[in-house]
mmCIF file with all atom_site columns, N, CA and C in Angstrom:
data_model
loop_
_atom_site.group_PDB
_atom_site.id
_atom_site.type_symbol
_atom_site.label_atom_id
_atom_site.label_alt_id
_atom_site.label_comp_id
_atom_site.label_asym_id
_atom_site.label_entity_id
_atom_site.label_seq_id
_atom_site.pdbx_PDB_ins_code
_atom_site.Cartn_x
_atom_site.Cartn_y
_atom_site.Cartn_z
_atom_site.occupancy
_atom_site.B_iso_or_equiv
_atom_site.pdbx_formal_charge
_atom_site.auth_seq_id
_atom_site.auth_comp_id
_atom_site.auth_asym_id
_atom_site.auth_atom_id
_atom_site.pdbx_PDB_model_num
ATOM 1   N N  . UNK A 1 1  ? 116.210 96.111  116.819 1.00 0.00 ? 1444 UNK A N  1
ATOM 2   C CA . UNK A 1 1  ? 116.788 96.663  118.020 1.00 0.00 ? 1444 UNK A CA 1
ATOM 3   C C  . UNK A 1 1  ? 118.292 96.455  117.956 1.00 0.00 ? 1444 UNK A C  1
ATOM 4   N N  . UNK A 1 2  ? 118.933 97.285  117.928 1.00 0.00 ? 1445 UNK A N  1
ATOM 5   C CA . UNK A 1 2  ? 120.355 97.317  118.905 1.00 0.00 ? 1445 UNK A CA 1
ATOM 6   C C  . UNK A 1 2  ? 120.837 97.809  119.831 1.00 0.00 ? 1445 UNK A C  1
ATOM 7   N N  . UNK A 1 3  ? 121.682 96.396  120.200 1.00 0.00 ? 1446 UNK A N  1
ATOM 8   C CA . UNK A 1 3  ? 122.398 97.019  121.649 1.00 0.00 ? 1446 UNK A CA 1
ATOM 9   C C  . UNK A 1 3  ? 123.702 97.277  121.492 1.00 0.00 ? 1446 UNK A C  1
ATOM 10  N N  . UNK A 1 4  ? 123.789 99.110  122.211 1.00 0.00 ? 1447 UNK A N  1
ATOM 11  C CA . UNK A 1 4  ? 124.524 99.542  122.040 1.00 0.00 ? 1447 UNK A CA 1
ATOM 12  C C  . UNK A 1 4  ? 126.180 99.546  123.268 1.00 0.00 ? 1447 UNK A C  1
ATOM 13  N N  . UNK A 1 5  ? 125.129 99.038  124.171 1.00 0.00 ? 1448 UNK A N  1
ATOM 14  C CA . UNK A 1 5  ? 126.438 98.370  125.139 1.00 0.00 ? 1448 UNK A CA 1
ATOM 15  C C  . UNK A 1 5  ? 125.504 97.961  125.966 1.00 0.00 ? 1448 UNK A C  1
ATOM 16  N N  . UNK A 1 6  ? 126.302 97.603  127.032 1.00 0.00 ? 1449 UNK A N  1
ATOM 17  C CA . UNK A 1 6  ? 125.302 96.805  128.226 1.00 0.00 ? 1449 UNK A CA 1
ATOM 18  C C  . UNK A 1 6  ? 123.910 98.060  128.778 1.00 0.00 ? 1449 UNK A C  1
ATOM 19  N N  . UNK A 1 7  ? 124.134 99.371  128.620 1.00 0.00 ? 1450 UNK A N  1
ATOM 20  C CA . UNK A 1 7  ? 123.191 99.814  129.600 1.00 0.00 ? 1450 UNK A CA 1
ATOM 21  C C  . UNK A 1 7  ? 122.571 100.534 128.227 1.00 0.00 ? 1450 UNK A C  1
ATOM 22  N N  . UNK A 1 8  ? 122.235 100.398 126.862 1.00 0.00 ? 1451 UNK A N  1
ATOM 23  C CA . UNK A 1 8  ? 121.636 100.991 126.021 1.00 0.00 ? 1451 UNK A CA 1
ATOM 24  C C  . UNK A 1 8  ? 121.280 100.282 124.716 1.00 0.00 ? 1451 UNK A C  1
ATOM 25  N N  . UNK A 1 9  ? 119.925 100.506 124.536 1.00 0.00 ? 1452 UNK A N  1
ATOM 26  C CA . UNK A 1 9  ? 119.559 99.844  122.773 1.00 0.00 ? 1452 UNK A CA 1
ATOM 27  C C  . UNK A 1 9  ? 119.059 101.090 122.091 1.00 0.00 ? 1452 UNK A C  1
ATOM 28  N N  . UNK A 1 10 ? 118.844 100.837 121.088 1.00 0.00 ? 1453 UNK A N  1
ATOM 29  C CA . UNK A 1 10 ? 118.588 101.633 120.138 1.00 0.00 ? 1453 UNK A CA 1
ATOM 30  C C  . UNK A 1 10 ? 117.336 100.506 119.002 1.00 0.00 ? 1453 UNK A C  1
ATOM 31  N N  . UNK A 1 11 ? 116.227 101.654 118.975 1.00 0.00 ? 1454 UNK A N  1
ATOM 32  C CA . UNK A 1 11 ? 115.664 100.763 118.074 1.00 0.00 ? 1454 UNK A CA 1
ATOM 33  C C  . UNK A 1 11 ? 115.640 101.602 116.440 1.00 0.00 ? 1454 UNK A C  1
ATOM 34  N N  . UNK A 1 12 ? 115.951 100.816 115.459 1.00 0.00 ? 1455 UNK A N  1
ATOM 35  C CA . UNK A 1 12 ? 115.759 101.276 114.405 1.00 0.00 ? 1455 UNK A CA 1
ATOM 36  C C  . UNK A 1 12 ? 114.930 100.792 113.171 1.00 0.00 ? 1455 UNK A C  1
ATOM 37  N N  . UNK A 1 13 ? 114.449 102.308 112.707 1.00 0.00 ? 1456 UNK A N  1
ATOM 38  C CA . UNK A 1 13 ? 112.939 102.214 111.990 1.00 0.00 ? 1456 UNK A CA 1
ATOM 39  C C  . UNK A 1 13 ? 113.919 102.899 110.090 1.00 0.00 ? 1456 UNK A C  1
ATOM 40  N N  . UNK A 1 14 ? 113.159 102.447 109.603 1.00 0.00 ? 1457 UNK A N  1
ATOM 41  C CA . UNK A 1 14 ? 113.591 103.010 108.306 1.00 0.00 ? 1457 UNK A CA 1
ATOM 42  C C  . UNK A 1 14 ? 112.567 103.586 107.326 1.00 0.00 ? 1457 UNK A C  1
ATOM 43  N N  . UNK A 1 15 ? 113.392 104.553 106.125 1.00 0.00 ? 1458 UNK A N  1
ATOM 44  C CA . UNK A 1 15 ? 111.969 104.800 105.181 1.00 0.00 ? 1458 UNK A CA 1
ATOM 45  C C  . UNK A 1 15 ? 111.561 103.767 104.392 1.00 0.00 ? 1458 UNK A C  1
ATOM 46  N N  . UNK A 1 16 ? 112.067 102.763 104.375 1.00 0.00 ? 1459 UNK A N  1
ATOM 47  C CA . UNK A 1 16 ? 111.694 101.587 103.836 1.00 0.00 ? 1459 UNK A CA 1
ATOM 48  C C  . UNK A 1 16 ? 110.590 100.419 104.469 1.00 0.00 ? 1459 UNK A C  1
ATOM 49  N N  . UNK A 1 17 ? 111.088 100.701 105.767 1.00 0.00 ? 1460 UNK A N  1
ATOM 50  C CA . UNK A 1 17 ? 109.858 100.274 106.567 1.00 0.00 ? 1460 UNK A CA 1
ATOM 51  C C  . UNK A 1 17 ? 108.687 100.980 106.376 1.00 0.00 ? 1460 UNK A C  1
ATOM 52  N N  . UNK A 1 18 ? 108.919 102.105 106.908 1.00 0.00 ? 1461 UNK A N  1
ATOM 53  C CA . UNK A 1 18 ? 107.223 103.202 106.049 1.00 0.00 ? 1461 UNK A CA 1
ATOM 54  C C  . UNK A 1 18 ? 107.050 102.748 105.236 1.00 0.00 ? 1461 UNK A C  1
ATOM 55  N N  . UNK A 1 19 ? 107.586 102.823 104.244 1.00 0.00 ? 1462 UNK A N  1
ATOM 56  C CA . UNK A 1 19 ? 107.196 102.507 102.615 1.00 0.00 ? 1462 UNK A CA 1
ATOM 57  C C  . UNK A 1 19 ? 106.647 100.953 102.495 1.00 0.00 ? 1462 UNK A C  1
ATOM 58  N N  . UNK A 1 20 ? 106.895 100.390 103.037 1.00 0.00 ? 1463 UNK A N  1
ATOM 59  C CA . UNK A 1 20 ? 106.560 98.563  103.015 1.00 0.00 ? 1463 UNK A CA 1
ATOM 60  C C  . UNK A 1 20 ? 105.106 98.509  103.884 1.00 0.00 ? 1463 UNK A C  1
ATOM 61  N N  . UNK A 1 21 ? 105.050 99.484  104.959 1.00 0.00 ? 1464 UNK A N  1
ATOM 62  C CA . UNK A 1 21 ? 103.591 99.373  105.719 1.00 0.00 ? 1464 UNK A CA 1
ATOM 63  C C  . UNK A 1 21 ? 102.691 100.190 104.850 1.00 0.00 ? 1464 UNK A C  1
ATOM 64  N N  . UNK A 1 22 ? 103.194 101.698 104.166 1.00 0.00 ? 1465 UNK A N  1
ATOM 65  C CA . UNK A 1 22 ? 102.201 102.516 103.946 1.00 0.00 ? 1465 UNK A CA 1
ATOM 66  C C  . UNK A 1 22 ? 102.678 102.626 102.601 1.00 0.00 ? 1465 UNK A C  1
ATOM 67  N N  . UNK A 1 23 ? 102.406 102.104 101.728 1.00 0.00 ? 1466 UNK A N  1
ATOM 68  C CA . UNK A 1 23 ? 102.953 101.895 100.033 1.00 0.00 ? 1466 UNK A CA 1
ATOM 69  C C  . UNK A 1 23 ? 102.555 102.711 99.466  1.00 0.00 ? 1466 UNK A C  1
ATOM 70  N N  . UNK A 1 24 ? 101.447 103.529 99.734  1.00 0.00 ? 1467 UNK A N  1
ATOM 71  C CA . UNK A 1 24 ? 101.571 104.885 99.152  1.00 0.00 ? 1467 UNK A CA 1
ATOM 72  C C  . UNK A 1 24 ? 102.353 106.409 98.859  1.00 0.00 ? 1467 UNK A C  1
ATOM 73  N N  . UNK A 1 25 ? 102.998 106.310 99.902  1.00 0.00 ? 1468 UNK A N  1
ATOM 74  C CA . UNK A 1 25 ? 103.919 106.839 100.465 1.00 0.00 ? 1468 UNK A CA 1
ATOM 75  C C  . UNK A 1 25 ? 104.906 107.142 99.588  1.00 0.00 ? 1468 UNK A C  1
ATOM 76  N N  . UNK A 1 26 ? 105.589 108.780 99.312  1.00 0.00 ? 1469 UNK A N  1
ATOM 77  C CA . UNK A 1 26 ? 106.570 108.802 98.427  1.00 0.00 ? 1469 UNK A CA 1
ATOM 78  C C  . UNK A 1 26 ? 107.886 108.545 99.638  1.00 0.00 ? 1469 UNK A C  1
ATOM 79  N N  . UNK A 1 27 ? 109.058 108.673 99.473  1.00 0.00 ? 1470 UNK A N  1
ATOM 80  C CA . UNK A 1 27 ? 110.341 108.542 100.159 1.00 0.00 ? 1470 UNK A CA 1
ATOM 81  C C  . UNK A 1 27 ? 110.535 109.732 101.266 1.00 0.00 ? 1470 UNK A C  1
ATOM 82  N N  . UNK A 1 28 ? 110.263 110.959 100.524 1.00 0.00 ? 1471 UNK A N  1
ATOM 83  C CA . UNK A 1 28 ? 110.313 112.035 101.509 1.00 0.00 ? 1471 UNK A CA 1
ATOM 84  C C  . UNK A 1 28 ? 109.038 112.335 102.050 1.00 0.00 ? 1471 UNK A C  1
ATOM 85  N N  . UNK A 1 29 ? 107.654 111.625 102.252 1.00 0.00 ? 1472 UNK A N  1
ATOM 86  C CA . UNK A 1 29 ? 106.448 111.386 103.219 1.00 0.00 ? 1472 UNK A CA 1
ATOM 87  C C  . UNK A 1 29 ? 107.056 110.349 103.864 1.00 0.00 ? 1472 UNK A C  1
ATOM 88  N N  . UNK A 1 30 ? 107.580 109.436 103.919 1.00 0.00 ? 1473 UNK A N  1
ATOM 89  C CA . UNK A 1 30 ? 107.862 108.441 104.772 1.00 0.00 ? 1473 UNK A CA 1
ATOM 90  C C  . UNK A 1 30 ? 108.749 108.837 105.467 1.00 0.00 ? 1473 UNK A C  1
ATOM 91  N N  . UNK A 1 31 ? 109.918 109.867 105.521 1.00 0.00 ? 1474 UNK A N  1
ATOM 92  C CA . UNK A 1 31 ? 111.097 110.560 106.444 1.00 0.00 ? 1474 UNK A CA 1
ATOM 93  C C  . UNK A 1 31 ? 109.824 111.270 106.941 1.00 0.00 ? 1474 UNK A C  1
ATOM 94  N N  . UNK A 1 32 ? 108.942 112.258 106.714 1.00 0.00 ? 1475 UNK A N  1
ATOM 95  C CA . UNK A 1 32 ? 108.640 113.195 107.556 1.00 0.00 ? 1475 UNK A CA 1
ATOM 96  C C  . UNK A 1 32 ? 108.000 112.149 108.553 1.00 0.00 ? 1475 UNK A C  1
ATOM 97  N N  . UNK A 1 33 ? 107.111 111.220 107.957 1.00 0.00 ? 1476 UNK A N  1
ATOM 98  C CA . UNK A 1 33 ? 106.392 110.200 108.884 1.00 0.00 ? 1476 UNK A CA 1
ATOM 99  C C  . UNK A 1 33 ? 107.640 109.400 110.482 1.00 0.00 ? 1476 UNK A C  1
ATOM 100 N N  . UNK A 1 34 ? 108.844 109.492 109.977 1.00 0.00 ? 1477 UNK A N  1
ATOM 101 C CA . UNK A 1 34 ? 109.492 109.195 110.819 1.00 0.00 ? 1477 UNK A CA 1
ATOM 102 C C  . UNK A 1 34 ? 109.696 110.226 111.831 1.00 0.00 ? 1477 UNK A C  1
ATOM 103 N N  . UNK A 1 35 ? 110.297 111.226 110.771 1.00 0.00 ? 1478 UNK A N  1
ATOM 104 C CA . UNK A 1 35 ? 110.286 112.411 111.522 1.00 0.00 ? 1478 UNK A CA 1
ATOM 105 C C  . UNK A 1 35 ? 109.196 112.786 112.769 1.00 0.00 ? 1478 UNK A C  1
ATOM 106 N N  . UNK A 1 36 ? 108.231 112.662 112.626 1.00 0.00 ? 1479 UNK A N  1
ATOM 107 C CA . UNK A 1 36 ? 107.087 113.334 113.449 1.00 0.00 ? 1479 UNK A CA 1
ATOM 108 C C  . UNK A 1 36 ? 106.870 112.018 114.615 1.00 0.00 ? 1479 UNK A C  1
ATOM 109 N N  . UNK A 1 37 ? 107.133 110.708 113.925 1.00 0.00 ? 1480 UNK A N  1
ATOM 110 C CA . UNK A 1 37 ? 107.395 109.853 115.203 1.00 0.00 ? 1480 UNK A CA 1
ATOM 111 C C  . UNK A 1 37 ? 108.310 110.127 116.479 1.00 0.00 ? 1480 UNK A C  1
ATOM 112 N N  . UNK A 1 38 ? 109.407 110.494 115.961 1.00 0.00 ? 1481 UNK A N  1
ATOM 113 C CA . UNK A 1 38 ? 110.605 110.962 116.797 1.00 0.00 ? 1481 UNK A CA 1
ATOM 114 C C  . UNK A 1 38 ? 110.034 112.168 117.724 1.00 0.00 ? 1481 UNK A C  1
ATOM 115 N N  . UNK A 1 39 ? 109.305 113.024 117.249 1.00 0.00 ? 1482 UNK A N  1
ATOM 116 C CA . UNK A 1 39 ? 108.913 114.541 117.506 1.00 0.00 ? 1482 UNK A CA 1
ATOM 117 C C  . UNK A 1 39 ? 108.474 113.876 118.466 1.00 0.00 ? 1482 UNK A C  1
ATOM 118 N N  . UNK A 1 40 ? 107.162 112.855 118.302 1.00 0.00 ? 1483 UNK A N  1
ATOM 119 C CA . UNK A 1 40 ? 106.125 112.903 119.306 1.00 0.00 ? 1483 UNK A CA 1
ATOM 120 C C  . UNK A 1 40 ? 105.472 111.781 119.835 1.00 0.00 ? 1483 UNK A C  1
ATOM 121 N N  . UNK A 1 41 ? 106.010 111.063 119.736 1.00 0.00 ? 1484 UNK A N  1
ATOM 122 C CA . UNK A 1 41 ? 106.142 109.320 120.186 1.00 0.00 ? 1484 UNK A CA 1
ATOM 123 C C  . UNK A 1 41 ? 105.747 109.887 121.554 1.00 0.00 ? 1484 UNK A C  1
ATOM 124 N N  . UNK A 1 42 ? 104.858 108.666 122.143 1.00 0.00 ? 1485 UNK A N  1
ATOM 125 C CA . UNK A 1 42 ? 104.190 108.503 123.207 1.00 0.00 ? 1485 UNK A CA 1
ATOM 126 C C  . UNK A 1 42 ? 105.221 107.573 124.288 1.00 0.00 ? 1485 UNK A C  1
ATOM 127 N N  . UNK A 1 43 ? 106.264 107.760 124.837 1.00 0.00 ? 1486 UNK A N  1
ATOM 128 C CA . UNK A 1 43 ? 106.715 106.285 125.416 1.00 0.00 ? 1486 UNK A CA 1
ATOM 129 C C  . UNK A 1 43 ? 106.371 105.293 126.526 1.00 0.00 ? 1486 UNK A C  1
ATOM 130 N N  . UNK A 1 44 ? 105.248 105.570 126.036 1.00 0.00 ? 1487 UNK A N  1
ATOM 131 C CA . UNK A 1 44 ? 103.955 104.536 127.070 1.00 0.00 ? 1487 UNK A CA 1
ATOM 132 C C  . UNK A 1 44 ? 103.993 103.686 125.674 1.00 0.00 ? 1487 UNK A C  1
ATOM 133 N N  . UNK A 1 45 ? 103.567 104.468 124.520 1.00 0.00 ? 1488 UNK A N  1
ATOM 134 C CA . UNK A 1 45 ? 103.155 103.406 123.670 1.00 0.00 ? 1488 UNK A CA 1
ATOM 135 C C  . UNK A 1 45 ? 104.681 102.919 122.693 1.00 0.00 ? 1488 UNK A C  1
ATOM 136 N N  . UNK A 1 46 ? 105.250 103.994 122.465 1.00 0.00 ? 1489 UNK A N  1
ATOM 137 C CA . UNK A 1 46 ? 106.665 103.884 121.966 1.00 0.00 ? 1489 UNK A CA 1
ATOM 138 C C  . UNK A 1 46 ? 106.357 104.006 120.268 1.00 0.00 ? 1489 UNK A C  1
ATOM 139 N N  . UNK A 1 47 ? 107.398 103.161 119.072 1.00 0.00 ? 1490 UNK A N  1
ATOM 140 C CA . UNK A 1 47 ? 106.953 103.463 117.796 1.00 0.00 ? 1490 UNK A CA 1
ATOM 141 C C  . UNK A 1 47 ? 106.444 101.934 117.464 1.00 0.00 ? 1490 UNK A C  1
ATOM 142 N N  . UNK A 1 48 ? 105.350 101.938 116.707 1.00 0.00 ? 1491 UNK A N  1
ATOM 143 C CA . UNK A 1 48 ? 104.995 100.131 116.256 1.00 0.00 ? 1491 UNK A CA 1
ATOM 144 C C  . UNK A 1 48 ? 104.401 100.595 114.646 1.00 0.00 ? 1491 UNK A C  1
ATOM 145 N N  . UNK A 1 49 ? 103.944 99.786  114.472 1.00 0.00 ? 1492 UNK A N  1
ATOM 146 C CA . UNK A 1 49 ? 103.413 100.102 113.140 1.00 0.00 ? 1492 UNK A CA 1
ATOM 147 C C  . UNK A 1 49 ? 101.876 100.976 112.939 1.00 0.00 ? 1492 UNK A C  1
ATOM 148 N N  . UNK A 1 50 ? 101.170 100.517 114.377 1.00 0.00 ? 1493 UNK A N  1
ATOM 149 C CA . UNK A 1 50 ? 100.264 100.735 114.168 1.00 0.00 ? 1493 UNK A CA 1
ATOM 150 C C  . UNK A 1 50 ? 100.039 102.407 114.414 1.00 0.00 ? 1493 UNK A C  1
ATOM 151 N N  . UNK A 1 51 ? 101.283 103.301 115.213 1.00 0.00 ? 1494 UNK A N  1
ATOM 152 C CA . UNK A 1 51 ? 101.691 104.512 115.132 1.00 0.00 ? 1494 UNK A CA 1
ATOM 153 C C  . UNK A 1 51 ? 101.837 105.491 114.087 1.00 0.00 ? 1494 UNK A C  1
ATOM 154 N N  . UNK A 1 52 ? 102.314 104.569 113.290 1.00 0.00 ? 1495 UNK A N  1
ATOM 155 C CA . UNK A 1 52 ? 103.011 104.543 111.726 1.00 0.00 ? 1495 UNK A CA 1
ATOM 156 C C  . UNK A 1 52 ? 102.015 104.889 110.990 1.00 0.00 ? 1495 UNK A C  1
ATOM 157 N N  . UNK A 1 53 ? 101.144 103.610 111.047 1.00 0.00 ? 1496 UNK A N  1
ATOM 158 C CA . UNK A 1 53 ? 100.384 103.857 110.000 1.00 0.00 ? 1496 UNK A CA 1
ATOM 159 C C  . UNK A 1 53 ? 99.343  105.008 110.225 1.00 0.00 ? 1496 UNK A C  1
ATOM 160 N N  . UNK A 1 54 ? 99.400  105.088 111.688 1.00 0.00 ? 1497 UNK A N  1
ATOM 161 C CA . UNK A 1 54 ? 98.052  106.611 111.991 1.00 0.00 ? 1497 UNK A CA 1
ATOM 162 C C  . UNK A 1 54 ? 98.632  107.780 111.544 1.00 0.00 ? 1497 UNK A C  1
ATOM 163 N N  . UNK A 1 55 ? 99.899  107.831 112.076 1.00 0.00 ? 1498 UNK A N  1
ATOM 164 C CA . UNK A 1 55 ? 100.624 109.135 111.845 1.00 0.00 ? 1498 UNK A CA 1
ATOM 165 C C  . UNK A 1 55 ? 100.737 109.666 109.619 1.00 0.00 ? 1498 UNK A C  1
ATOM 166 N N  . UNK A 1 56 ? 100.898 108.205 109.378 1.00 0.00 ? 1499 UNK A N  1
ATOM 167 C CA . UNK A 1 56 ? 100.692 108.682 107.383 1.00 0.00 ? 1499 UNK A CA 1
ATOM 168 C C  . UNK A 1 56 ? 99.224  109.000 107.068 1.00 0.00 ? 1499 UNK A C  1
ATOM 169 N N  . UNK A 1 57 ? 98.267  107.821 107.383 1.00 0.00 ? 1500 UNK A N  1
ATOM 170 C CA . UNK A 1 57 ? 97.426  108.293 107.233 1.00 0.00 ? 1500 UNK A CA 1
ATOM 171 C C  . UNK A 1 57 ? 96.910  109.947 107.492 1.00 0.00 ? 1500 UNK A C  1
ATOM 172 N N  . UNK A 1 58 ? 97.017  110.250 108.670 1.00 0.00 ? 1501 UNK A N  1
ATOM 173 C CA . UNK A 1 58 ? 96.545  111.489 109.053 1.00 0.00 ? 1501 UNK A CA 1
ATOM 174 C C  . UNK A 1 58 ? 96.965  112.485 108.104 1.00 0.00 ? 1501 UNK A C  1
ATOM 175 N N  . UNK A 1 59 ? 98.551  112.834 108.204 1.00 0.00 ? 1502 UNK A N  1
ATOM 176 C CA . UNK A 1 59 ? 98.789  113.019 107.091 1.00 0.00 ? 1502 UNK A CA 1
ATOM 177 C C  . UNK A 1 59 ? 99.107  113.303 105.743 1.00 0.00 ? 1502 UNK A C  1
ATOM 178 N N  . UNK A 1 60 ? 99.168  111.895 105.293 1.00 0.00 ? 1503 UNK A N  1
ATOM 179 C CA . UNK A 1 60 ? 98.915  111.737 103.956 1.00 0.00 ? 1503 UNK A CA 1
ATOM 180 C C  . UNK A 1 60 ? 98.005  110.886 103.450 1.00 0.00 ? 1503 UNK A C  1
ATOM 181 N N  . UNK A 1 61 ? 96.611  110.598 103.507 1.00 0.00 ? 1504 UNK A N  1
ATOM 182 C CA . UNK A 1 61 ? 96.138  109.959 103.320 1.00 0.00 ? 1504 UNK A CA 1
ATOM 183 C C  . UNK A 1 61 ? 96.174  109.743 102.624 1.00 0.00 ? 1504 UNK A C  1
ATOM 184 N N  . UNK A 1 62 ? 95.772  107.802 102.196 1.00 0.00 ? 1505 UNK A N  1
ATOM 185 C CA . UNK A 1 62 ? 95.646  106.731 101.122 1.00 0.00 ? 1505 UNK A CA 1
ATOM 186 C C  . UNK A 1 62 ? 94.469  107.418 99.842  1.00 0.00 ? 1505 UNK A C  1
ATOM 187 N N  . UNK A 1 63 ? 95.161  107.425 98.893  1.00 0.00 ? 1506 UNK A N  1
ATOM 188 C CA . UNK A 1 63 ? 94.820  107.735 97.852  1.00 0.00 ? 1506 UNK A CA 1
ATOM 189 C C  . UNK A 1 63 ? 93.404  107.045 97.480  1.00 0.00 ? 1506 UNK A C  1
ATOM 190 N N  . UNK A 1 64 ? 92.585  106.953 97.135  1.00 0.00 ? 1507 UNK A N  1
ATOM 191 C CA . UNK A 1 64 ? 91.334  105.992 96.665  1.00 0.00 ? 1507 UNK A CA 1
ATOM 192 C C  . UNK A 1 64 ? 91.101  105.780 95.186  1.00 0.00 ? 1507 UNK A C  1
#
């Protein structure tokens, strides 16, 4: 999280974070995975991992 002055934060997510939760993941699946967070984030629920990981899975699902 940062705060960007007294009346604003900002939270920041990276493709590296994707990539560290969902290791399957090439670099540009993990931007779109952000991408589509941004699109459509719930802000009841907001972004966590466990968002993350539904939104790759769906998809891109884990290889077997």
């Amino acid at each position: 999280m940062i705060q960007i002055d007294d009346n604003q934060i900002a939270l920041h997510w990276t493709t590296e974070d994707v990539m560290q939760q969902c290791n399957w993941l090439t670099k540009k699946q993990a931007q779109d995975v952000l991408y589509t967070c941004l699109r459509n984030h719930d802000a009841n629920i907001g972004v966590n991992w466990d968002v993350i990981e539904c939104i790759a899975e769906y998809n891109y699902p884990e290889p077997t």
